[in-house]
Coordinates of C-alpha atoms and ligand atoms in Angstrom, one line a residue:
X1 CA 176.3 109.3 102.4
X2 CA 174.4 106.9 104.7
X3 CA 171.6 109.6 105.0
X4 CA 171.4 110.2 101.0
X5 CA 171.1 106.4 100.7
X6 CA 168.2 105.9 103.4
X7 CA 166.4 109.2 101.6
X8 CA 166.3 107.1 98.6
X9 CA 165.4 104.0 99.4
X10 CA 162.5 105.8 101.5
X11 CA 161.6 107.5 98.1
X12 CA 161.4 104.2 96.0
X13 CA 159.0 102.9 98.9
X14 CA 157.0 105.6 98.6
X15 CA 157.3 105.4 95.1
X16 CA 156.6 101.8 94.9
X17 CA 153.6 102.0 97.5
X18 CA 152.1 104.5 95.3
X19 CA 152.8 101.9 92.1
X20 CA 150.9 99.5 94.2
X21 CA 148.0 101.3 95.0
X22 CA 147.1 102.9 91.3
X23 CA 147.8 99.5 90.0
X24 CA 145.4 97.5 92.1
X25 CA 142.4 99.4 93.5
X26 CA 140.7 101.3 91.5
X27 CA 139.9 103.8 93.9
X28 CA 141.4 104.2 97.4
X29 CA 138.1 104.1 99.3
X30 CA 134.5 103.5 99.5
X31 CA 131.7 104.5 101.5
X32 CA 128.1 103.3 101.6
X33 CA 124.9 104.4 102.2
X34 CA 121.5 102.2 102.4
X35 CA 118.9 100.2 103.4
X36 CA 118.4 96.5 103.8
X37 CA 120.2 95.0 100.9
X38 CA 123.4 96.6 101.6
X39 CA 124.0 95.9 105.7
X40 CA 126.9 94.7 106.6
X41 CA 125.9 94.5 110.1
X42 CA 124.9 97.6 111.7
X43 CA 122.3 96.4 113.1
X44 CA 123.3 93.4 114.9
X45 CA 123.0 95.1 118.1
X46 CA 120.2 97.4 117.7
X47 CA 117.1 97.2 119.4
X48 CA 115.1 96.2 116.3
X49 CA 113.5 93.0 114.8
X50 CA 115.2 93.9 111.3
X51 CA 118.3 92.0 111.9
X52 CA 119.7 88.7 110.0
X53 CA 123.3 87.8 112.4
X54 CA 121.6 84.3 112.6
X55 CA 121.4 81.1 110.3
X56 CA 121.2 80.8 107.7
X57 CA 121.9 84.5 106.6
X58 CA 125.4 84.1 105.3
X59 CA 125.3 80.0 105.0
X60 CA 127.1 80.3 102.1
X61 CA 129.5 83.4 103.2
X62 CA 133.3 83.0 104.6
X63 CA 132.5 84.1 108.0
X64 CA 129.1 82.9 108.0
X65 CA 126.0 85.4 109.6
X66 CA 127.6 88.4 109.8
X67 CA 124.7 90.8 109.6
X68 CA 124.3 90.4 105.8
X69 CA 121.0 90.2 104.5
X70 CA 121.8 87.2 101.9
X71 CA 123.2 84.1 102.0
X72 CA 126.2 85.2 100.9
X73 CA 127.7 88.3 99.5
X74 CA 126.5 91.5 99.1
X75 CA 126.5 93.8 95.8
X76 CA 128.4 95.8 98.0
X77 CA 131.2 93.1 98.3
X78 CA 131.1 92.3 95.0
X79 CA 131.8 95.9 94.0
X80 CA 134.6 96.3 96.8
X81 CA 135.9 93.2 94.8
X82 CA 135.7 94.6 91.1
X83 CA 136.9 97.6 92.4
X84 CA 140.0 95.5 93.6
X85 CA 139.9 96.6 96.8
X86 CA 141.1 93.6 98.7
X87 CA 139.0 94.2 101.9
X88 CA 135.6 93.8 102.9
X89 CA 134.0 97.0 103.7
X90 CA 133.3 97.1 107.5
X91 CA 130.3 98.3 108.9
X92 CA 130.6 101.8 111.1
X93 CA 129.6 99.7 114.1
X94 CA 132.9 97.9 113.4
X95 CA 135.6 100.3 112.6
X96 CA 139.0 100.4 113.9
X97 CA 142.3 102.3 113.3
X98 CA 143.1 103.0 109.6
X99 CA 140.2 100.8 108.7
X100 CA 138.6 103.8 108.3
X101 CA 140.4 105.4 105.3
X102 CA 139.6 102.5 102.5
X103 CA 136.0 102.4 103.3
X104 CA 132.6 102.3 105.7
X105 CA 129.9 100.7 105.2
X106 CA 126.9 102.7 106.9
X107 CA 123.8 100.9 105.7
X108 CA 121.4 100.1 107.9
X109 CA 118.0 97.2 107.6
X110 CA 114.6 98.4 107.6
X111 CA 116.1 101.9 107.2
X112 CA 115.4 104.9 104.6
X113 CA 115.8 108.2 103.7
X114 CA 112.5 109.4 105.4
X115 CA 113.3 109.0 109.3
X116 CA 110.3 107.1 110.6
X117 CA 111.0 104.1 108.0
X118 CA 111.1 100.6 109.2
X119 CA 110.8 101.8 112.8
X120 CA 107.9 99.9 113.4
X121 CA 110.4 97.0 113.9
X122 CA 112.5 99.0 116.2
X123 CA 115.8 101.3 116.0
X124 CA 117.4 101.7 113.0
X125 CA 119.8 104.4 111.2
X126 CA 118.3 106.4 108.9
X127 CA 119.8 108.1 105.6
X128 CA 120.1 111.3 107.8
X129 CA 121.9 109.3 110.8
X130 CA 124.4 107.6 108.5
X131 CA 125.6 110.7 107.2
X132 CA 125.8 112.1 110.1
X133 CA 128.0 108.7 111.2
X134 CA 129.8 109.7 108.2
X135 CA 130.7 113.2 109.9
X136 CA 132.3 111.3 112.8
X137 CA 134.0 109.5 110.3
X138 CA 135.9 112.1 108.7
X139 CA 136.9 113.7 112.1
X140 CA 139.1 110.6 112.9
X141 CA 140.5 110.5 109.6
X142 CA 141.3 114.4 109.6
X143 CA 143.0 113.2 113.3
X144 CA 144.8 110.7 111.5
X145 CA 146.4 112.8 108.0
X146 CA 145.4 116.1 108.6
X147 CA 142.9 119.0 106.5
X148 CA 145.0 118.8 103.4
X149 CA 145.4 114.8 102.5
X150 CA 141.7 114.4 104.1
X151 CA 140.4 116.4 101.7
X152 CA 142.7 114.9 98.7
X153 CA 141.6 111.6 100.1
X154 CA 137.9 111.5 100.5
X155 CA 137.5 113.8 96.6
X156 CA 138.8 109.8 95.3
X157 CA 136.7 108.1 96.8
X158 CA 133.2 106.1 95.3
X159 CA 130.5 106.8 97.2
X160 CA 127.7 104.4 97.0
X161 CA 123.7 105.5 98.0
X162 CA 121.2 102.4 97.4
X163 CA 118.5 103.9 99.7
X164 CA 114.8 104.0 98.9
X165 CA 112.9 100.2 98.9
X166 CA 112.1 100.4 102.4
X167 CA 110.2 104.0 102.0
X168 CA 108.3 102.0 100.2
X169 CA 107.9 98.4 101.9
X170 CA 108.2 99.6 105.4
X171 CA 106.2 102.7 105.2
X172 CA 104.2 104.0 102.2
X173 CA 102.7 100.4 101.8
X174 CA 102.1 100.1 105.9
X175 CA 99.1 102.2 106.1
X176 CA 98.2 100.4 109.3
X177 CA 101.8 102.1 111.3
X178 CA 102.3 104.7 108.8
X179 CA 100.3 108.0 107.9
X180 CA 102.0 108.6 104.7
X181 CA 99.7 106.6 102.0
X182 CA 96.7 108.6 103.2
X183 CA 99.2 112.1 103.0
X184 CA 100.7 112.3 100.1
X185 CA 99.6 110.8 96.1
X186 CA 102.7 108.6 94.8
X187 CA 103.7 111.3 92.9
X188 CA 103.8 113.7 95.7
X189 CA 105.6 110.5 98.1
X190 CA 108.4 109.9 95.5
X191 CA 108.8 114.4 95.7
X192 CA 109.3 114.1 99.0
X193 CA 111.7 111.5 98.8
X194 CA 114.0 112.9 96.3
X195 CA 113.7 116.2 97.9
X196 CA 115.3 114.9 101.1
X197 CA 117.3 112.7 98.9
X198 CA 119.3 115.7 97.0
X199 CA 119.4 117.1 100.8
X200 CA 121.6 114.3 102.2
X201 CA 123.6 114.5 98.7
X202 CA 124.3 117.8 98.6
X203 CA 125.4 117.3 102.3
X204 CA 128.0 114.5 101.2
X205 CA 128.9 117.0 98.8
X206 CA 130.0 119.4 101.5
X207 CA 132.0 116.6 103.4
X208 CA 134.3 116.4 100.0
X209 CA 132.0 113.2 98.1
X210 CA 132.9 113.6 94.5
X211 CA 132.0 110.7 93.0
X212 CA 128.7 108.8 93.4
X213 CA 126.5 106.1 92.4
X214 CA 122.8 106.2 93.1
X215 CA 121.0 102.3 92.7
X216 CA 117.3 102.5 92.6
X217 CA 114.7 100.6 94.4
X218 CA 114.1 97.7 92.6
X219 CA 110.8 96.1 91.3
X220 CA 109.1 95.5 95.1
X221 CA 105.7 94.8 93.6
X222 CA 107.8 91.5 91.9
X223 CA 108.9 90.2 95.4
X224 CA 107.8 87.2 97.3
X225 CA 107.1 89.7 100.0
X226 CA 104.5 91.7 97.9
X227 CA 103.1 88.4 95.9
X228 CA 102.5 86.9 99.3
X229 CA 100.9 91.0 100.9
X230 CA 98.0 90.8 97.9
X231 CA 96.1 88.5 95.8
X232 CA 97.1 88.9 92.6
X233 CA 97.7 85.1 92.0
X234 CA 101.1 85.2 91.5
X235 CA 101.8 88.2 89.3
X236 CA 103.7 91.3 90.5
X237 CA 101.4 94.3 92.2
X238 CA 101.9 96.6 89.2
X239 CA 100.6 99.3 92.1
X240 CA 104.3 99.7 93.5
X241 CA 106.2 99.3 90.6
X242 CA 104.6 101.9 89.1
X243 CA 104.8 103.9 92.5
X244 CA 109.0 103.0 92.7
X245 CA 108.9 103.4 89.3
X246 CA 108.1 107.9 89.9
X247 CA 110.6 108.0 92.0
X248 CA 112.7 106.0 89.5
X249 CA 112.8 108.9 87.0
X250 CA 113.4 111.1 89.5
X251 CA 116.1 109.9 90.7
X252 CA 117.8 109.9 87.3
X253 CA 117.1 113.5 86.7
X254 CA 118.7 114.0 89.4
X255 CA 121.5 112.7 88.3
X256 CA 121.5 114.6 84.8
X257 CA 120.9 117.6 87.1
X258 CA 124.2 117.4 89.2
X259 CA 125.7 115.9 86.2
X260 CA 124.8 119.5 84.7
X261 CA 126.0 121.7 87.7
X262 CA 129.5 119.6 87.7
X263 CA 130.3 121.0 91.1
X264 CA 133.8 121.2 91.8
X265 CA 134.2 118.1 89.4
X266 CA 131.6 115.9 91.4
X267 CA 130.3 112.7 89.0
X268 CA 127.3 110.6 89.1
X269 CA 126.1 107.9 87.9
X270 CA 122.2 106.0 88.2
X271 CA 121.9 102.2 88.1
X272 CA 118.3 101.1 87.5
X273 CA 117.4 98.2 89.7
X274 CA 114.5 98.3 87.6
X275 CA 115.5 97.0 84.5
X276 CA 115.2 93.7 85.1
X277 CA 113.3 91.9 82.7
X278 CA 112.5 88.0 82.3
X279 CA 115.1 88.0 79.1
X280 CA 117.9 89.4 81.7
X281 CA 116.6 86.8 84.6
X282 CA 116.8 83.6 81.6
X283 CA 120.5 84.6 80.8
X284 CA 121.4 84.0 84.4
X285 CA 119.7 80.8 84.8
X286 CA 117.6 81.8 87.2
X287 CA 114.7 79.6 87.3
X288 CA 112.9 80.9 90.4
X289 CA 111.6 84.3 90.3
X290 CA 108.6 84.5 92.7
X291 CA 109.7 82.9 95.6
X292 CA 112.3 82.8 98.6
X293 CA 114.8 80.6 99.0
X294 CA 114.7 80.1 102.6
X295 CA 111.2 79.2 105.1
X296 CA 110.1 82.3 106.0
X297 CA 107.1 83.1 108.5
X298 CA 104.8 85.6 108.1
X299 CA 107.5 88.3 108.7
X300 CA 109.4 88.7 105.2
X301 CA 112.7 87.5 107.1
X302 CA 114.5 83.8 107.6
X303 CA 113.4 81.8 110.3
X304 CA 116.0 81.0 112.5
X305 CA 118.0 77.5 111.5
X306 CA 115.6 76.6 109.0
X307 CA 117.0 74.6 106.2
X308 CA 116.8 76.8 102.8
X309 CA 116.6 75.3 99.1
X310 CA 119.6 73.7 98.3
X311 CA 119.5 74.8 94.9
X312 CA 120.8 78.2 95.8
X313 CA 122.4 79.3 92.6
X314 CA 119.0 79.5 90.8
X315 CA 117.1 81.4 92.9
X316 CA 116.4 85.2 92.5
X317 CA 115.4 85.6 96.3
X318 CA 116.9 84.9 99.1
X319 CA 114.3 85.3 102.1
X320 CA 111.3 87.1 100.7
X321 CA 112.7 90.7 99.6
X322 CA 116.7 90.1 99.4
X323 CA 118.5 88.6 96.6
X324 CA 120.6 85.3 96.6
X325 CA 124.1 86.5 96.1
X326 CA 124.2 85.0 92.8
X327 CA 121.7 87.5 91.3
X328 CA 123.7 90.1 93.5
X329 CA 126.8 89.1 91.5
X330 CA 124.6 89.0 88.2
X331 CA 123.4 92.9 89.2
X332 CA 126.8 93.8 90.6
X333 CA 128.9 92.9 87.2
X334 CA 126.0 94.7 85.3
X335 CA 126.1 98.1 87.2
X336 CA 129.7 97.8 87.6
X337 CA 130.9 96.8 83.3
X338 CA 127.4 96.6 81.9
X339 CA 126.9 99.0 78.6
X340 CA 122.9 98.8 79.3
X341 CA 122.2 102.4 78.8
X342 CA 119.1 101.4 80.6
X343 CA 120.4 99.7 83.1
X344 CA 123.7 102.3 83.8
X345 CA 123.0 105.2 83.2
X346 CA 125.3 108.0 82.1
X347 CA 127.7 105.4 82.1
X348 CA 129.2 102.4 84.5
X349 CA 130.8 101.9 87.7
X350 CA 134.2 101.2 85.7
X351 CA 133.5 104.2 83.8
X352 CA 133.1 106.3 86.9
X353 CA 136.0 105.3 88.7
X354 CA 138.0 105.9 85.7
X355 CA 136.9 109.6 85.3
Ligands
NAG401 C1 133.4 92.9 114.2 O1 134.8 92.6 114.3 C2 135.0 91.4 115.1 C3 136.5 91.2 115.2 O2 137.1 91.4 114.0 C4 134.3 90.2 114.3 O3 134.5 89.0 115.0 C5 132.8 90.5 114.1 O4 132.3 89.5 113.4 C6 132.7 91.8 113.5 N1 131.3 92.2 113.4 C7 130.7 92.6 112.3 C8 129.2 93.0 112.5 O5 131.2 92.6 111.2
NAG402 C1 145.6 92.1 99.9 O1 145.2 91.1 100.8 C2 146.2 90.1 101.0 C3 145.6 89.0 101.8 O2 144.7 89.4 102.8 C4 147.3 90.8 101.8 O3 148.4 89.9 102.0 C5 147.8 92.0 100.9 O4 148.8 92.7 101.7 C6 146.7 92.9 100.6 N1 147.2 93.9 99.6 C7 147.0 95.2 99.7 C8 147.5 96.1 98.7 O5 146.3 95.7 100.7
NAG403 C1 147.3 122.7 102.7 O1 147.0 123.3 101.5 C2 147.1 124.7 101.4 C3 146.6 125.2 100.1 O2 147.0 124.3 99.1 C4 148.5 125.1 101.7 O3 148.6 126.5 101.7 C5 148.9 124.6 103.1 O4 150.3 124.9 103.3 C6 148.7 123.1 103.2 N1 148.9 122.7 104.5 C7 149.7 121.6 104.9 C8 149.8 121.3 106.3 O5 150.2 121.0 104.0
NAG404 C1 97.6 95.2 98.6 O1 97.2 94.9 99.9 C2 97.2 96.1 100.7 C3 97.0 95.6 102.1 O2 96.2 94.5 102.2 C4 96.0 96.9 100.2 O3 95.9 98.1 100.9 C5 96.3 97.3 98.7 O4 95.3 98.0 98.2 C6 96.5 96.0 97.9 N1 97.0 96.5 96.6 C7 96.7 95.8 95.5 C8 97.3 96.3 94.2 O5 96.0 94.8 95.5
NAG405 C1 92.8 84.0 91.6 O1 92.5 82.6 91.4 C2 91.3 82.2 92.0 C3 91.3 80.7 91.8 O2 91.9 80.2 90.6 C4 90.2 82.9 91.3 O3 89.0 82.5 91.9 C5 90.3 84.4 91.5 O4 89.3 85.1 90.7 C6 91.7 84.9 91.0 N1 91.8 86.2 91.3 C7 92.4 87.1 90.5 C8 92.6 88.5 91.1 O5 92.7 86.9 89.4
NAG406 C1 105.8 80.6 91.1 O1 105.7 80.3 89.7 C2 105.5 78.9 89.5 C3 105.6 78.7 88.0 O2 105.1 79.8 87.3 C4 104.2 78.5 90.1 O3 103.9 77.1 89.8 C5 104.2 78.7 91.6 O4 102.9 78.5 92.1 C6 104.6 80.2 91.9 N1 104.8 80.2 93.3 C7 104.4 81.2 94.1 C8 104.8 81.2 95.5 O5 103.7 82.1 93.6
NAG407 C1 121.6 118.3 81.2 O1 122.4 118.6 80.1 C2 122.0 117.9 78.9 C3 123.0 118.2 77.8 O2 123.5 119.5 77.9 C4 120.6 118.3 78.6 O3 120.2 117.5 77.4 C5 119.7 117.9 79.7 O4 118.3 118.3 79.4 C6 120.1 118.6 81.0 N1 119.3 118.0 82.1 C7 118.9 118.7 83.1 C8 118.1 118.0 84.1 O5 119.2 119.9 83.3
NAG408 C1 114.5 101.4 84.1 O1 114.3 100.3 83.3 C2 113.0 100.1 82.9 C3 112.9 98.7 82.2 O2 113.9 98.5 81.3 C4 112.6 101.3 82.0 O3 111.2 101.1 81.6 C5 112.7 102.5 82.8 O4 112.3 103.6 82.0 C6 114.0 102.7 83.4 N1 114.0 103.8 84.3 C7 114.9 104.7 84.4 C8 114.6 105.8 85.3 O5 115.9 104.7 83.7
NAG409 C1 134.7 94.3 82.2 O1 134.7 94.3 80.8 C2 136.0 94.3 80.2 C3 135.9 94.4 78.7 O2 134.8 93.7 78.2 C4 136.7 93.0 80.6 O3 138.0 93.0 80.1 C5 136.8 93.0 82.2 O4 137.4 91.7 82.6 C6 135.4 93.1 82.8 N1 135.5 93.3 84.2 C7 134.9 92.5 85.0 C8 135.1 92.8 86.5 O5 134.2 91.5 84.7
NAG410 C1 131.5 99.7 80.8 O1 132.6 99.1 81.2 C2 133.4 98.5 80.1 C3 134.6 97.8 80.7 O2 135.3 98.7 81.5 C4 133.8 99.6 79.2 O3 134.6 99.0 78.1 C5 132.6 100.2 78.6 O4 133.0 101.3 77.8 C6 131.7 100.7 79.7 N1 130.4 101.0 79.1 C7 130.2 102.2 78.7 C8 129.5 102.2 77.3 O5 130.3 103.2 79.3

């Protein structure tokens, strides 16, 4: 009697836990891969000048400077958010316990998927590093529920890559630390990249990833960073837009191509940074387009404890090559419900997460 009636309560928990979880997240975990705009704080204690755990990074976030590169939060949080995931995604650096199963966040500043990038400014950890973080990852959770829910697990989880700007920024365009310009032709650059791109994919594919997004480097020739690099009086360096732009298209045949192999039910989707036009920037209110927010010195970065503009909201940059986290929530809500076949691309994050 007494053991029948503890049997089914424990079943209506489990029951109900399950209820709980369909009904709020959308998916029961997410991992991230990146560069600069999606750090979380990885490298706040690296050996590297590419770090932003100081005012006023984060002014305008809960727990202030956290390692974000913004002054608030990151796409990433505002797709943890959509996704109704009730928890900030904690950088590997940071994980504890269970933490582990709803999500790491991997990304790393000044990093890309070509190892050298960004090193110029010390350590960072490359595309190739943070899967291999990933690795380490999945060990503790197989210690935690074993092969078989491990595997169930991680096949429902989104799997976010928004790697690539800093190839560009913080290596290609750095002739004087870098050898690549004088290597390869941009077309020949953006081959390499997506070669070793597909690599570290097909690896996550192996590790059980089913379900991906890829975000594209954005428009770097449009930054404060690049208006300030060249003398173009004030309009974007059509040079590395066009150069991004190469690696761009390749990144969303990519896409179509694993689309097309449909391994083992693996889905991706393409979100094209891109897009932007000044139509897109006007609907936001966003009245600032060429410069940063913040005082920065020559480096691209904050200065420490300078005052930034107060009038946050309209800016498009932050410091001079992050966004403000109001054009991260403007980009975040397009990638994630946006029915801009050129801006999502087979379909959007909702979509995804859906299928
Ligand atoms: C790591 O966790 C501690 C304790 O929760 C917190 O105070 C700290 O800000 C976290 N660091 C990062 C980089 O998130
Ligand atoms: C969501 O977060 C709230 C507040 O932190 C917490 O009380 C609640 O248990 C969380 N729910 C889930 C399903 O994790
Ligand atoms: C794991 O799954 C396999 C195949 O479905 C099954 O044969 C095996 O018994 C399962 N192991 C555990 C520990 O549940
Ligand atoms: C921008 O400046 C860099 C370094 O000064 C130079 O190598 C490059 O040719 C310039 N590009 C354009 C489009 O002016
Ligand atoms: C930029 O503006 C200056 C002064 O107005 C002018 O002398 C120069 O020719 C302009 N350069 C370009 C690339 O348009
Ligand atoms: C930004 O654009 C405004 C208006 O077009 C212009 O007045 C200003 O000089 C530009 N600022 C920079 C830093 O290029
Ligand atoms: C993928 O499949 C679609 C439809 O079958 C086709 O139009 C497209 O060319 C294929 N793309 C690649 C890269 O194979
Ligand atoms: C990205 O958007 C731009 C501007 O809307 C468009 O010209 C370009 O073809 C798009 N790129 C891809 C790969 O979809
Ligand atoms: C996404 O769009 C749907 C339908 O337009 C809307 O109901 C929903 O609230 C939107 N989601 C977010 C996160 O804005
Ligand atoms: C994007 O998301 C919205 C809301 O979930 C959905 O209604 C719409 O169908 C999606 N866009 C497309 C065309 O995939």
């Amino acid at each position: 009697m007494k053991s029948w009636l503890l049997l089914s309560l424990l079943l209506l928990a489990t029951m109900l836990q399950q209820y709980c979880v369909d009904g709020q997240a959308q998916v029961p975990c997410f991992y991230v891969f990146g560069g600069t705009l999606s750090d979380h704080g990885n490298n706040n204690n690296l050996r590297t000048r590419s770090k932003s755990n100081y005012m006023p990074y984060g002014i305008d976030f809960s727990r202030g400077s956290t390692g974000r590169f913004c002054n608030g939060k990151t796409q990433v949080d505002m797709i943890a958010e959509f996704l109704r995931l009730n928890t900030s995604i904690p950088p590997f650096e940071n994980t504890t316990g269970s933490d582990i199963l709803k999500g790491v966040n991997y990304a790393s500043g000044s990093s890309g998927i070509r190892d050298e990038t960004g090193t110029h400014l010390g350590n960072n950890i490359n595309f190739r590093r943070q899967i291999a973080n990933h690795r380490y990852t999945i060990l503790r959770i197989l210690a935690q529920i074993g092969y078989n829910r491990t595997r169930q697990h991680l096949r429902q989880c989104l799997y976010y890559v928004h790697i690539g700007n800093n190839d560009y920024i913080y290596n290609y365009y750095l002739p004087q630390f870098y050898p690549t310009k004088r290597i390869f032709s941009t077309e020949q650059y953006a081959r390499d990249l997506i070669n070793r791109y597909s690599r570290r994919i097909r690896d996550l594919l192996i590790l059980g990833a089913r379900k991906f997004v890829f975000v594209s480097p954005g428009r770097i020739g449009c930054t404060p960073y690049a208006l300030s690099m060249n003398r173009t009086n004030g309009s974007c360096v059509e040079e590395m837009n066009a150069a991004t732009s190469i690696f761009n298209d390749k990144l969303r045949s990519l896409v179509d191509r694993l689309n097309n192999n449909t391994f083992d039910g693996s889905t991706f989707m393409f979100v094209n940074n891109s897009a932007r036009n000044l139509g897109v920037v006007a609907t936001g209110g966003f009245t600032v387009t060429n410069a940063s927010c913040c005082p920065t010195g020559t480096d691209l970065l904050c200065d420490p404890n300078q005052t930034p503009c107060q009038n946050r909201r309209q800016y498009v940059f932050w410091d001079k090559f992050v966004f403000t986290e109001n054009f991260n929530s403007f980009l975040a809500l397009l990638a994630y419900n946006g029915s801009n076949r050129d801006f999502v691309y087979p379909f959007n994050i909702s979509t995804l997460v859906q299928s």
